[in-house]
mmCIF file of C-alpha atoms in Angstrom:
data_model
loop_
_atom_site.group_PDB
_atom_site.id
_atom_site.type_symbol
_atom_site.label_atom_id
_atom_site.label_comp_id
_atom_site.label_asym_id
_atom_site.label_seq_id
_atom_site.Cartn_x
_atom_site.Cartn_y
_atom_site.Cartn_z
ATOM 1 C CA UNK A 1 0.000 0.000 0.000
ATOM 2 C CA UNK A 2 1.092 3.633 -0.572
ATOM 3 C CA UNK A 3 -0.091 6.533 1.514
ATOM 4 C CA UNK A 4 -1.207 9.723 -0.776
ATOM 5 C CA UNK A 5 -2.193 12.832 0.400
ATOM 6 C CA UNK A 6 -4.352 13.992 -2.247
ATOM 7 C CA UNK A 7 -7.606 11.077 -2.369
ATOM 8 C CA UNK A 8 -10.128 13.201 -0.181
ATOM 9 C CA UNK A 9 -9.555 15.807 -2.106
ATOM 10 C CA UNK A 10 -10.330 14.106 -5.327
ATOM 11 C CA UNK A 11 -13.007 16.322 -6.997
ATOM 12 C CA UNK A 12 -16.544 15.944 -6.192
ATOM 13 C CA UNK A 13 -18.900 17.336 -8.835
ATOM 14 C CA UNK A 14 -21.339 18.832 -6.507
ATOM 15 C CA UNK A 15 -23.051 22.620 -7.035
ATOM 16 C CA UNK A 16 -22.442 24.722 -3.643
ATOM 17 C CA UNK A 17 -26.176 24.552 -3.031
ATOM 18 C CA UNK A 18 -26.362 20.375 -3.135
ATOM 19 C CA UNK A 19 -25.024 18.121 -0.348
ATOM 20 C CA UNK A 20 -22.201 16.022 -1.917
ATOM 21 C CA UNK A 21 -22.555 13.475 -4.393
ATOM 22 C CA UNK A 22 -20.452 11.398 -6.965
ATOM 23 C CA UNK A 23 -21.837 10.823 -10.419
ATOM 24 C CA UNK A 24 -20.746 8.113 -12.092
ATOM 25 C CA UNK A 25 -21.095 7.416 -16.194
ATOM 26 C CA UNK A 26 -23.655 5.449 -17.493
ATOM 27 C CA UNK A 27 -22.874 3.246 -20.938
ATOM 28 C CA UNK A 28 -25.207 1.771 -23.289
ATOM 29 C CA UNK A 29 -24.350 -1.848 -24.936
ATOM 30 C CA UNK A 30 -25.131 -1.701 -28.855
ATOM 31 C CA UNK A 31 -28.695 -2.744 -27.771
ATOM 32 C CA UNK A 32 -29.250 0.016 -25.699
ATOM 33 C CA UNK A 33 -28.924 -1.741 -22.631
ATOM 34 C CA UNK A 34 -28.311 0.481 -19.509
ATOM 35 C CA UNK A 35 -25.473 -0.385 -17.288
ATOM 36 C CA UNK A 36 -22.901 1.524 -14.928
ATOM 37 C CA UNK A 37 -18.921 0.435 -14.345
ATOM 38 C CA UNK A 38 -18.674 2.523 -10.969
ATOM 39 C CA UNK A 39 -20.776 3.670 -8.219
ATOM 40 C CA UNK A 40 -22.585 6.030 -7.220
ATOM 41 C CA UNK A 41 -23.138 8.594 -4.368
ATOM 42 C CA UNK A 42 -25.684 11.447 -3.159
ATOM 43 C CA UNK A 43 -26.025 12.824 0.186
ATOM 44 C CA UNK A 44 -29.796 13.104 0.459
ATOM 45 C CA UNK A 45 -29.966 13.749 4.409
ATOM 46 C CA UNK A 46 -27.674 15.231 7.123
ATOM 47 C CA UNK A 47 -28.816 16.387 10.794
ATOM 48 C CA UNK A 48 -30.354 19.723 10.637
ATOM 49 C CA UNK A 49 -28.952 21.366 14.259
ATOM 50 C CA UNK A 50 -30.348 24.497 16.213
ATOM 51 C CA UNK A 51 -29.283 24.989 19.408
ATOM 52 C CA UNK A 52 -31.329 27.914 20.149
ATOM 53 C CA UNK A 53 -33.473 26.487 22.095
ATOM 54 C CA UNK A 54 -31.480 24.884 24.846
ATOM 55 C CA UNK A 55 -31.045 28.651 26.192
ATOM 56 C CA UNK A 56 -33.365 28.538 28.532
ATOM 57 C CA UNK A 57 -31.759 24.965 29.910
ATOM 58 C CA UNK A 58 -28.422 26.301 30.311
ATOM 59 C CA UNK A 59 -30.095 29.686 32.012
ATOM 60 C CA UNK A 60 -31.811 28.054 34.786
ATOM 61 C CA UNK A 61 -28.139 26.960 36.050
ATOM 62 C CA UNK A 62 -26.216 29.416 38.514
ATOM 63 C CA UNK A 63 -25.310 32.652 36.769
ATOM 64 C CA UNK A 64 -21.533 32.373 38.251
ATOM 65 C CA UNK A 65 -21.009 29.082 35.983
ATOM 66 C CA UNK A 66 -21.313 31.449 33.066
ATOM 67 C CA UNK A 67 -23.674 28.862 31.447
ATOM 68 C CA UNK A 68 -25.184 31.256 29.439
ATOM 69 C CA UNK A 69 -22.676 32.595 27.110
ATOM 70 C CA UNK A 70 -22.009 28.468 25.409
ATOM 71 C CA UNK A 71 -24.091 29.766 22.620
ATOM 72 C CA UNK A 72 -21.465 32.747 22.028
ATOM 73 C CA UNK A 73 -19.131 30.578 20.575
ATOM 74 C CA UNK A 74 -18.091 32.311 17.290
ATOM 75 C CA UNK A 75 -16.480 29.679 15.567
ATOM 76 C CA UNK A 76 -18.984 27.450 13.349
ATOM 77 C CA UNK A 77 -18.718 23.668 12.964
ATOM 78 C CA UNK A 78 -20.885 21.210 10.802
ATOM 79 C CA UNK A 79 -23.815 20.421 11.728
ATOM 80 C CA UNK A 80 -22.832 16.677 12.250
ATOM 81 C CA UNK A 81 -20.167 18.249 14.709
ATOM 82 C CA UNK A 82 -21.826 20.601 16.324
ATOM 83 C CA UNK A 83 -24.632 17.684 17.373
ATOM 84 C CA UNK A 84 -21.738 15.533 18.385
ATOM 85 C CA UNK A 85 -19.564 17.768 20.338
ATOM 86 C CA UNK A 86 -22.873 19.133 22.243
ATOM 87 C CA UNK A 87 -24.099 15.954 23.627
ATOM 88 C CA UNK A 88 -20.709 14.608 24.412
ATOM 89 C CA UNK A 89 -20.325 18.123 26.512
ATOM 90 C CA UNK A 90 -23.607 17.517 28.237
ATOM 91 C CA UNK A 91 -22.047 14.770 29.655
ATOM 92 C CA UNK A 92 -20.054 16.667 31.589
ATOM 93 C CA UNK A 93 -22.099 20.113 31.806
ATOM 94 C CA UNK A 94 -19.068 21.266 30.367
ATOM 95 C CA UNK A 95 -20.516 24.579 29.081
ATOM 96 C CA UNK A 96 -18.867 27.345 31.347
ATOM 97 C CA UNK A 97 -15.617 29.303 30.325
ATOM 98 C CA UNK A 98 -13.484 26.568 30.802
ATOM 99 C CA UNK A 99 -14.726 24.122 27.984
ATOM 100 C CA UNK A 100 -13.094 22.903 24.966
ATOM 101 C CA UNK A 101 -14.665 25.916 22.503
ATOM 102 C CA UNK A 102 -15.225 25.111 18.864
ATOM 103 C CA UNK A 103 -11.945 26.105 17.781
ATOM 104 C CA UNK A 104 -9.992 23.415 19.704
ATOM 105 C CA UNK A 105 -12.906 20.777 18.298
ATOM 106 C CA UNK A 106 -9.847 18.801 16.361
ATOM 107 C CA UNK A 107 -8.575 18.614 20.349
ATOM 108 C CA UNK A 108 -11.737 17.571 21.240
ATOM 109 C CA UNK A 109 -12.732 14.529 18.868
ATOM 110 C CA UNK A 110 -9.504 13.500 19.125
ATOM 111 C CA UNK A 111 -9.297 12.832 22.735
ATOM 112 C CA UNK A 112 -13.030 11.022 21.579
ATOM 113 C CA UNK A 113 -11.239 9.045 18.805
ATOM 114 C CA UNK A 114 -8.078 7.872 21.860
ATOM 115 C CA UNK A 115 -10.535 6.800 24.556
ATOM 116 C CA UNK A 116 -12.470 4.949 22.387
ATOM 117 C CA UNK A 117 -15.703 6.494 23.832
ATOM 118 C CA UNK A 118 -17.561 6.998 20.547
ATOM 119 C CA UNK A 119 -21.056 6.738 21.646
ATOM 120 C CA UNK A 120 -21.868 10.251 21.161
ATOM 121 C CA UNK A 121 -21.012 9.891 17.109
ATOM 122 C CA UNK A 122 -24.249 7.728 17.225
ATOM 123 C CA UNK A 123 -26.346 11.411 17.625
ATOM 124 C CA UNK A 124 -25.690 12.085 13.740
ATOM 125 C CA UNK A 125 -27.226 9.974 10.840
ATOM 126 C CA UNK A 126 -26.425 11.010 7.416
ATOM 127 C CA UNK A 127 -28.770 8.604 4.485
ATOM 128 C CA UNK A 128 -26.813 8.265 0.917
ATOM 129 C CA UNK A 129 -28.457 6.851 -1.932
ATOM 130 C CA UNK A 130 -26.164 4.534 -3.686
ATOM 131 C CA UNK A 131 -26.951 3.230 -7.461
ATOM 132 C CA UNK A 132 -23.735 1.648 -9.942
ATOM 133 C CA UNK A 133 -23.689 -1.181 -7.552
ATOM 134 C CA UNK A 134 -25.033 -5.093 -8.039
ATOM 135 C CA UNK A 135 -26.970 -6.928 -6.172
ATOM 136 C CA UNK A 136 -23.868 -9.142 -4.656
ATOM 137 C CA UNK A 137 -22.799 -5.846 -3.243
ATOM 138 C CA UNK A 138 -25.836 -5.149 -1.506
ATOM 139 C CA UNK A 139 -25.627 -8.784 -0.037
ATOM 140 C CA UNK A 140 -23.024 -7.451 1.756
ATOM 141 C CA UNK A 141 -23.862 -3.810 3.101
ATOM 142 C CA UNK A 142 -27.266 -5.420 4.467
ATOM 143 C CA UNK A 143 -24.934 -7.393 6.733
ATOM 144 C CA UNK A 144 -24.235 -3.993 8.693
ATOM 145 C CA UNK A 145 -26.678 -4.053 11.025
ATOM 146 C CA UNK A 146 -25.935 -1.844 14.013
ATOM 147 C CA UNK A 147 -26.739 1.609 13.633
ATOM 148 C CA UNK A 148 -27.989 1.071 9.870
ATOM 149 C CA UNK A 149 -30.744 1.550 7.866
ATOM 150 C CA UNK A 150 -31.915 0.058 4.264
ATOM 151 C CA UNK A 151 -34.552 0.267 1.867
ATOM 152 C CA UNK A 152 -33.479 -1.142 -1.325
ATOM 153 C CA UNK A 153 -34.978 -1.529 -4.580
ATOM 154 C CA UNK A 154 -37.938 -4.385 -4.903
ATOM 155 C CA UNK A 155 -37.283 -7.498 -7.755
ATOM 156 C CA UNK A 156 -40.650 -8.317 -7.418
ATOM 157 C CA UNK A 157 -42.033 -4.766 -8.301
ATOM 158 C CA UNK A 158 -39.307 -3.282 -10.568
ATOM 159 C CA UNK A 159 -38.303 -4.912 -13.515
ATOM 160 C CA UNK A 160 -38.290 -4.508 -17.656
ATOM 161 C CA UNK A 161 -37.444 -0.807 -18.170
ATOM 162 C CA UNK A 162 -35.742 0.059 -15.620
ATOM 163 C CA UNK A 163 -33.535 -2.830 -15.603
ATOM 164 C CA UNK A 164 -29.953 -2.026 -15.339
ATOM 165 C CA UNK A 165 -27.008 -3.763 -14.795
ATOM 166 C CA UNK A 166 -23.373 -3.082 -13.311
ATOM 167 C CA UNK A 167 -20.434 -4.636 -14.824
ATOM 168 C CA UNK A 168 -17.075 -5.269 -12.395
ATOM 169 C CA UNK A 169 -13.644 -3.305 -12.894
ATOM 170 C CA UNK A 170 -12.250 -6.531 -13.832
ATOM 171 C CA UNK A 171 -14.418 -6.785 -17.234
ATOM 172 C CA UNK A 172 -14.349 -3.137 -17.576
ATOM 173 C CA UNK A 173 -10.447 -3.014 -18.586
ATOM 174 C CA UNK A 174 -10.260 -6.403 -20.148
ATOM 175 C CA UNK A 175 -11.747 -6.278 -23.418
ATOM 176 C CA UNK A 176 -12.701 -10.329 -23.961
ATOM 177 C CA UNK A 177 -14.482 -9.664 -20.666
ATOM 178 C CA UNK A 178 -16.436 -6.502 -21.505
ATOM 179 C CA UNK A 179 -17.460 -7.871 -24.639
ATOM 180 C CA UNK A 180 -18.613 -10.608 -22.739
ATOM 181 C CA UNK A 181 -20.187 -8.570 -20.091
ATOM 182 C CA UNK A 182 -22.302 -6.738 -22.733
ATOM 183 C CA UNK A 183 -23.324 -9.940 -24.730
ATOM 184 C CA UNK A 184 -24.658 -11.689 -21.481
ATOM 185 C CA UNK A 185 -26.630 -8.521 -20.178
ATOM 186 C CA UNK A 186 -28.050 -8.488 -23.766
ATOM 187 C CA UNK A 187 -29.142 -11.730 -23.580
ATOM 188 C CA UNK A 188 -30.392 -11.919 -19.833
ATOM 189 C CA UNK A 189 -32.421 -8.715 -20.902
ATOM 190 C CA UNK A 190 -34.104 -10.556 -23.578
ATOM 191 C CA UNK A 191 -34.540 -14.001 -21.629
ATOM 192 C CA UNK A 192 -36.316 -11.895 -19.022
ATOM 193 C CA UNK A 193 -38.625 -10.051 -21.140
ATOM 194 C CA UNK A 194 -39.457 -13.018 -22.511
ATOM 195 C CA UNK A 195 -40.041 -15.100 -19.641
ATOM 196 C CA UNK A 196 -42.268 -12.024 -18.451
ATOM 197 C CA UNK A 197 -44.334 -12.332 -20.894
ATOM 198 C CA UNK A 198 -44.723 -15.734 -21.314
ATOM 199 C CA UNK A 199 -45.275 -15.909 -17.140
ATOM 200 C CA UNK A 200 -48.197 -13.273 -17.934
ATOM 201 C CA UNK A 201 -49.784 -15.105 -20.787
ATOM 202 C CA UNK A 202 -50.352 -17.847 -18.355
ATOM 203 C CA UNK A 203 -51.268 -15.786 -15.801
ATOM 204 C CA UNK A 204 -54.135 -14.650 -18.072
ATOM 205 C CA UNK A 205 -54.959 -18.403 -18.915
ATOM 206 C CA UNK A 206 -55.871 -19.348 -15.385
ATOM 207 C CA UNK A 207 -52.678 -20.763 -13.921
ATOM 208 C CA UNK A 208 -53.547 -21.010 -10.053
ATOM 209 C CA UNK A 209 -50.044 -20.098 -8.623
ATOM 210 C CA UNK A 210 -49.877 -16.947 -10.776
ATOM 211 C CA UNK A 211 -53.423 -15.440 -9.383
ATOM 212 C CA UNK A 212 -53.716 -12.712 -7.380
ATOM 213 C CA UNK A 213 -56.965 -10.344 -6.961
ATOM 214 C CA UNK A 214 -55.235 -6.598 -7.447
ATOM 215 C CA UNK A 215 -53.199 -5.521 -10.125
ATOM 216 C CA UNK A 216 -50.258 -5.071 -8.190
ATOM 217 C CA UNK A 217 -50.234 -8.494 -6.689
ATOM 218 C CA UNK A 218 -50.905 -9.584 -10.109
ATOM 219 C CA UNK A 219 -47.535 -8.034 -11.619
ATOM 220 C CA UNK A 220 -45.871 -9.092 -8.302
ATOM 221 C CA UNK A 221 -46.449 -12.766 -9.008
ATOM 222 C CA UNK A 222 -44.993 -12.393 -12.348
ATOM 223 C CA UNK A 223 -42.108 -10.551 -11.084
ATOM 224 C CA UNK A 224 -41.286 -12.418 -8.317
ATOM 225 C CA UNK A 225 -40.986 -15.545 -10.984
ATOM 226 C CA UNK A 226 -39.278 -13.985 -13.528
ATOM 227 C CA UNK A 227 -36.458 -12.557 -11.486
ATOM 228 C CA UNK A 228 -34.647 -15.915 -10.695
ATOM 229 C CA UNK A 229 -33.020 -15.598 -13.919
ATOM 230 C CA UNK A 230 -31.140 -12.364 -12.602
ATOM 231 C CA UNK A 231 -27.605 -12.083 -11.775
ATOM 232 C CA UNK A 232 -25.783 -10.693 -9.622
ATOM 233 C CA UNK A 233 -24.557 -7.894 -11.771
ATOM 234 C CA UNK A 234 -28.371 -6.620 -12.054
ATOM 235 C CA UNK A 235 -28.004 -3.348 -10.441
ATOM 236 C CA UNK A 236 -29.204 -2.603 -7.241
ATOM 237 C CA UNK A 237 -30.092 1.568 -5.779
ATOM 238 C CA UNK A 238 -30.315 1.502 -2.413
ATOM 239 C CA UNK A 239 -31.274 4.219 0.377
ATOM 240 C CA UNK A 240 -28.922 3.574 3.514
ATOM 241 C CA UNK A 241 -28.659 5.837 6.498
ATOM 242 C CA UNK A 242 -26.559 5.326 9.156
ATOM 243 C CA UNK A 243 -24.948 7.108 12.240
ATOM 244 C CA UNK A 244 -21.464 8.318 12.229
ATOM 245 C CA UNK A 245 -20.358 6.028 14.665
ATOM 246 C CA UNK A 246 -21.630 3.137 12.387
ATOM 247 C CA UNK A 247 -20.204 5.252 9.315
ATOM 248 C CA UNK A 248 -16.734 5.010 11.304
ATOM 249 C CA UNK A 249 -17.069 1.085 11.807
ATOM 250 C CA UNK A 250 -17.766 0.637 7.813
ATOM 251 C CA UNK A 251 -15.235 2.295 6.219
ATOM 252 C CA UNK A 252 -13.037 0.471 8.677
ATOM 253 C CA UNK A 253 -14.243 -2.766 7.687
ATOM 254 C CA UNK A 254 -15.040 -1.703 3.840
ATOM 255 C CA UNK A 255 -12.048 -0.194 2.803
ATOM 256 C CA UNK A 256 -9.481 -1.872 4.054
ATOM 257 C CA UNK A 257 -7.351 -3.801 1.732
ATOM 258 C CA UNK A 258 -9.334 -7.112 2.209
ATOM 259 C CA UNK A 259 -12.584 -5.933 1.123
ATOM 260 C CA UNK A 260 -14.141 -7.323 -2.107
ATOM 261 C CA UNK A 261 -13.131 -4.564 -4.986
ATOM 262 C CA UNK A 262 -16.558 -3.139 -5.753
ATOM 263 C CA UNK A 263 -18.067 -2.400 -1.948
ATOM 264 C CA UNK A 264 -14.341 -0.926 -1.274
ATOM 265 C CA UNK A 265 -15.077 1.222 -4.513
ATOM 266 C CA UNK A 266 -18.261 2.425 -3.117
ATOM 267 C CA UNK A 267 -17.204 2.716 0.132
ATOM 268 C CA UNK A 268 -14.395 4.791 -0.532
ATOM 269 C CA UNK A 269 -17.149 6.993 -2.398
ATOM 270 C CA UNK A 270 -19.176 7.570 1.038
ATOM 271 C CA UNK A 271 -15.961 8.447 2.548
ATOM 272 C CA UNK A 272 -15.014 10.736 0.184
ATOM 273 C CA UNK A 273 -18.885 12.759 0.683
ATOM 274 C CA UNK A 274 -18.903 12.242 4.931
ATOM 275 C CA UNK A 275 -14.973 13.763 4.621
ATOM 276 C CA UNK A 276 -16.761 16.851 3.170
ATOM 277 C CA UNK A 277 -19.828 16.721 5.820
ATOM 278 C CA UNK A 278 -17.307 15.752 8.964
ATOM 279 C CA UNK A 279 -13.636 16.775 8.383
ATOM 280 C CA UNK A 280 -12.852 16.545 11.743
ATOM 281 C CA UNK A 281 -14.785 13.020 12.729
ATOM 282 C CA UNK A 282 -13.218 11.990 9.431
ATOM 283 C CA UNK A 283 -9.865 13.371 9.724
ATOM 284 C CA UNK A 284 -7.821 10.618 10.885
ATOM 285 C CA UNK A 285 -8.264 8.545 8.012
ATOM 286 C CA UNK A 286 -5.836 8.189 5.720
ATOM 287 C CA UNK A 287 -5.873 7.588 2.102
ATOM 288 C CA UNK A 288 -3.389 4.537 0.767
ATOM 289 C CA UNK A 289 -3.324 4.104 -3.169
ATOM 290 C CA UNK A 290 -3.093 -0.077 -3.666
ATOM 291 C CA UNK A 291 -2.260 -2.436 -5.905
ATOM 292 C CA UNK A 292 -5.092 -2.972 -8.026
ATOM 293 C CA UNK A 293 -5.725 0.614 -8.627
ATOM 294 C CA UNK A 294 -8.207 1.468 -5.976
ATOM 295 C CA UNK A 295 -8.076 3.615 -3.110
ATOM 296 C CA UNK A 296 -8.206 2.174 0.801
ATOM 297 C CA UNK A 297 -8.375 4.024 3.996
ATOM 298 C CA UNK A 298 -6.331 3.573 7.865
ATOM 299 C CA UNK A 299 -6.011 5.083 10.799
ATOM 300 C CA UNK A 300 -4.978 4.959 14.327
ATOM 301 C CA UNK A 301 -8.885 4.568 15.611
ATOM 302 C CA UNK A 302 -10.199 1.872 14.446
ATOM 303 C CA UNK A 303 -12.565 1.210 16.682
ATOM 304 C CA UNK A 304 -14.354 4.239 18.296
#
């Protein structure tokens, strides 16, 4: 592995008015088959923080602790911060002249990060939606359960159209592969429209295991049948929130070295958008370059 300075800083494509987000390309096969060779990532949700009202809390304490001015502090921090380094200071009642002020907050999380007392970092949820990535990769992120959220897309409701598929790095720079690739999404396109409509023909002749009363259900049955035939490659959006604690513990686990290739693509993705959101929680990390062209992340706190 080789440490480089430069991957958080790796442009994101984002207009200052949007909450960060990595577009990736989308390719057509000769067909016009739809289908992505990297991931995807848009901030859609971050903790929205006003401490206004907890004025009146610190007020009601004795007007020697100098509660009152904690709100004074001129120095901004993110909003994922700010939550983060309040309720961690509540612990204490550490709001009088002698607390850690936001300007000393890289002080502060990193005496958080040392002790290992990360349980305030579970105050802050950020949701992504992801897209670019298959359905084998989602097998995996599901299996992150603490502090996680998922709603993913629905075989048994989506299908024809909006099929898409994603095709692995490995394909992507081998052309016998991607040729490959494209030819087998081509056909497993055509095999499923077909089996669609053969599975609704029969449906419409009577066949017992493909009734249903509603419309819905009806299209459901069909669905649900006809999607056996999918790969793994079929693509696979998914909404995923999480806290930052549970943020913290994936990119540990998902880009490191040993990760499979596409979830430490994606991952390294998310980092690259909560780096923007958190630069302090997310500071530590570091960025190593390895062999196979993709980007990994240490650090000294690996469990928080």
């Amino acid at each position: 592995m080789t440490k480089i300075e430069d991957g958080r800083n790796i442009e994101i494509k984002t207009p200052e008015d949007y909450l960060p987000v990595v577009n990736p390309e989308v390719f057509e096969t000769k067909k016009g088959l739809v289908y992505l060779q990297s991931p995807g990532v848009a901030v859609i949700s971050v903790p929205r923080v006003d401490l206004r009202g907890i004025q009146g809390f610190l007020d009601g304490f004795p007007e020697e602790l100098e509660f009152g001015d904690f709100l004074k502090d001129p120095t901004p921090l993110p909003s994922a911060e700010t939550l983060c380094k309040f309720a961690g200071q509540l612990c204490y009642e550490s709001f009088g002249p002698n607390r850690t002020v936001n300007e000393y907050a890289v002080k502060y999380f990193e005496n958080i990060m040392e002790s290992g007392h990360g349980s305030v970092l579970e105050h802050a949820n950020v949701t992504m939606l992801w897209w670019g990535i298959s359905r084998s990769l989602t097998h995996e992120l599901v299996r992150h359960r603490a502090g996680f959220g998922f709603s993913q897309v629905s075989q048994r409701y989506v299908g024809g159209k909006t099929l898409r598929f994603v095709e692995r790095p490995e394909y992507a720079g081998d052309p016998y592969l991607h040729k490959l690739f494209e030819d087998r999404i081509d056909r497993t396109a055509l095999e499923y429209e077909a089996l669609t409509d053969y599975l609704v023909n029969k449906q419409k002749g009577g066949t017992e295991i493909l009734s249903a009363e509603s419309k819905t259900d009806l299209r459901k049955k069909v669905r649900q049948a006809a999607r056996s035939l999918l790969p793994n490659e079929t693509e696979a959006p998914i909404v995923v929130t999480a806290n930052i604690r549970a943020w913290r513990h994936f990119l540990n686990m998902r880009c490191s070295e040993h990760a499979e290739t596409e979830i430490r693509r994606a991952a390294f993705e998310t980092y690259r958008c909560l780096y923007r959101l958190a630069p302090i929680i997310f500071g530590d990390f570091e960025v190593v370059h390895l062999p196979d062209g993709t980007h990994g992340l240490t650090t000294l706190f690996p469990k928080v």
